[in-house]
XYZ file of C-alpha atoms in Angstrom:
178
model
C 133.085 74.946 60.131
C 133.534 75.942 64.025
C 134.149 79.749 62.750
C 130.808 79.487 60.698
C 128.677 77.909 63.257
C 130.216 80.825 65.525
C 128.525 83.256 63.329
C 125.594 81.762 62.779
C 124.830 81.924 66.692
C 126.170 85.847 66.583
C 123.316 86.029 63.938
C 120.592 83.928 66.044
C 121.572 86.439 68.688
C 121.394 90.227 66.574
C 117.460 88.688 64.789
C 116.496 87.603 68.504
C 117.745 91.197 70.051
C 115.957 92.664 66.969
C 112.817 91.026 67.687
C 112.354 92.075 70.952
C 113.294 95.534 70.389
C 110.397 95.253 67.934
C 108.252 94.166 70.451
C 109.371 96.975 72.861
C 108.366 99.204 70.074
C 105.219 97.819 69.738
C 104.483 98.063 73.090
C 105.595 101.315 73.595
C 103.668 102.977 70.435
C 100.258 101.477 71.921
C 100.622 103.106 75.098
C 101.619 106.279 73.386
C 98.185 106.031 71.611
C 95.851 104.944 74.493
C 97.638 108.294 75.964
C 96.967 110.490 72.827
C 93.296 108.697 73.047
C 92.710 109.617 76.926
C 93.823 113.354 75.634
C 91.543 113.282 72.849
C 89.035 111.714 75.017
C 88.805 114.643 77.638
C 85.778 117.424 76.101
C 86.386 119.762 79.145
C 89.740 121.603 78.970
C 90.183 122.161 82.628
C 89.920 118.185 82.947
C 93.194 117.747 80.710
C 95.904 118.271 83.454
C 94.566 115.637 85.671
C 94.194 113.453 82.557
C 97.322 114.185 81.769
C 98.734 113.093 84.401
C 97.349 110.542 85.593
C 97.057 108.388 82.378
C 101.045 109.288 81.168
C 101.614 107.330 85.173
C 99.008 105.201 84.128
C 100.294 104.317 80.616
C 104.032 104.228 81.241
C 104.392 103.424 84.411
C 105.782 106.666 86.263
C 106.117 106.774 89.444
C 105.294 110.846 89.588
C 103.839 113.430 87.308
C 103.203 116.866 87.338
C 102.692 119.843 84.567
C 102.111 123.358 85.076
C 101.092 125.933 82.710
C 101.586 129.374 82.046
C 99.282 132.160 80.153
C 96.064 130.027 80.157
C 92.917 131.552 79.927
C 91.264 133.275 82.750
C 88.531 130.763 83.172
C 91.638 128.125 84.168
C 93.512 130.251 85.559
C 92.634 129.361 89.106
C 93.730 125.163 88.203
C 96.393 124.098 90.281
C 98.260 123.195 87.023
C 98.498 127.144 86.447
C 99.520 128.706 90.078
C 103.269 129.090 91.394
C 105.605 128.987 88.328
C 108.553 131.428 88.937
C 109.609 133.082 86.117
C 113.210 131.098 87.043
C 111.174 128.559 85.998
C 109.294 129.827 83.298
C 113.130 131.592 82.004
C 114.552 127.294 82.688
C 111.692 125.781 80.607
C 111.636 128.331 77.493
C 116.089 127.875 77.299
C 115.080 123.956 76.928
C 115.501 123.318 73.521
C 114.998 119.086 74.333
C 113.568 117.262 77.124
C 116.189 117.018 80.087
C 117.338 114.400 81.765
C 119.267 114.002 85.033
C 119.665 112.954 88.781
C 117.495 115.113 90.857
C 118.701 118.245 91.928
C 115.964 119.846 93.952
C 114.478 123.108 92.892
C 110.848 124.238 92.438
C 109.401 121.841 89.665
C 110.789 118.672 91.932
C 107.822 119.894 94.256
C 105.216 120.091 91.644
C 105.583 116.479 92.359
C 103.728 114.209 95.380
C 106.580 112.791 97.176
C 109.399 114.940 96.200
C 112.069 113.573 98.751
C 111.573 110.128 96.572
C 112.357 111.567 93.091
C 115.990 110.040 92.353
C 116.290 111.372 88.591
C 113.687 113.500 86.547
C 112.813 114.755 83.012
C 111.691 117.870 82.303
C 109.399 118.552 78.813
C 108.897 121.650 77.955
C 105.743 122.417 76.415
C 105.683 124.344 73.012
C 103.819 124.560 69.622
C 107.032 124.380 67.720
C 110.653 124.233 67.955
C 111.228 128.522 67.650
C 107.500 129.145 69.761
C 107.467 130.173 73.657
C 106.963 127.729 75.992
C 104.189 127.964 77.915
C 104.439 124.870 80.342
C 107.049 121.498 81.312
C 106.000 118.541 82.197
C 107.755 116.497 84.964
C 108.799 113.112 85.651
C 110.114 111.538 88.687
C 111.333 108.312 89.833
C 112.810 106.899 92.485
C 115.468 105.224 90.546
C 118.693 107.282 89.705
C 118.760 105.563 86.152
C 115.344 105.617 84.842
C 116.573 109.347 83.619
C 119.438 109.166 82.810
C 122.042 112.852 81.278
C 122.791 110.124 78.382
C 119.263 108.810 77.265
C 117.925 108.999 74.029
C 114.800 111.854 74.551
C 112.933 111.337 70.843
C 110.196 108.993 72.658
C 109.901 112.468 75.324
C 109.864 114.977 72.633
C 106.576 113.191 71.090
C 105.216 113.185 74.351
C 105.893 116.808 74.909
C 104.286 117.522 71.384
C 101.513 115.776 72.423
C 100.678 116.622 75.401
C 101.286 120.852 73.771
C 98.890 119.838 71.362
C 96.030 119.315 74.076
C 97.209 121.620 76.715
C 97.182 124.638 73.779
C 93.068 123.775 74.404
C 93.692 125.892 77.850
C 96.061 129.107 76.789
C 94.761 132.662 75.931
C 94.479 134.000 72.476
C 97.880 135.386 71.811
C 97.288 139.176 71.118
C 96.336 140.449 67.592
């Protein structure tokens, strides 16, 4: 009888954990929906980089975020988000098949964040149309928490963020040569 009670307790704990995980997933889905909606409702592509970053910070409680783009139309080339990306960073972004998560190792991209010296961990999310396509930008997230963006964390959610950000930002790109 005691063994049956222990099994029931174990199952109850599993059910509680599943309910908690389901509630967290619903909350994430709601935030993702609000973020996506804000991007879709931005009429002027010139405003997209600022909306993307401010809404990432607001919806997902990300302390610091920045986006940089290259290959944009001439009308957007003067925007701060289309400036100052070295060939080295472009090559690194191109080499990312998944978002990078890990400790802040310094470098150019962390300097894009407002308060770079407080960043302990970061995520770098490449922007591209599809898995085999060239990279046209990089979304960088930073946190003072060294465990927020860990190298061993799952990146499925960050990949979805990258896909949505890429779709929104693609309105600013130069048309490919025919």
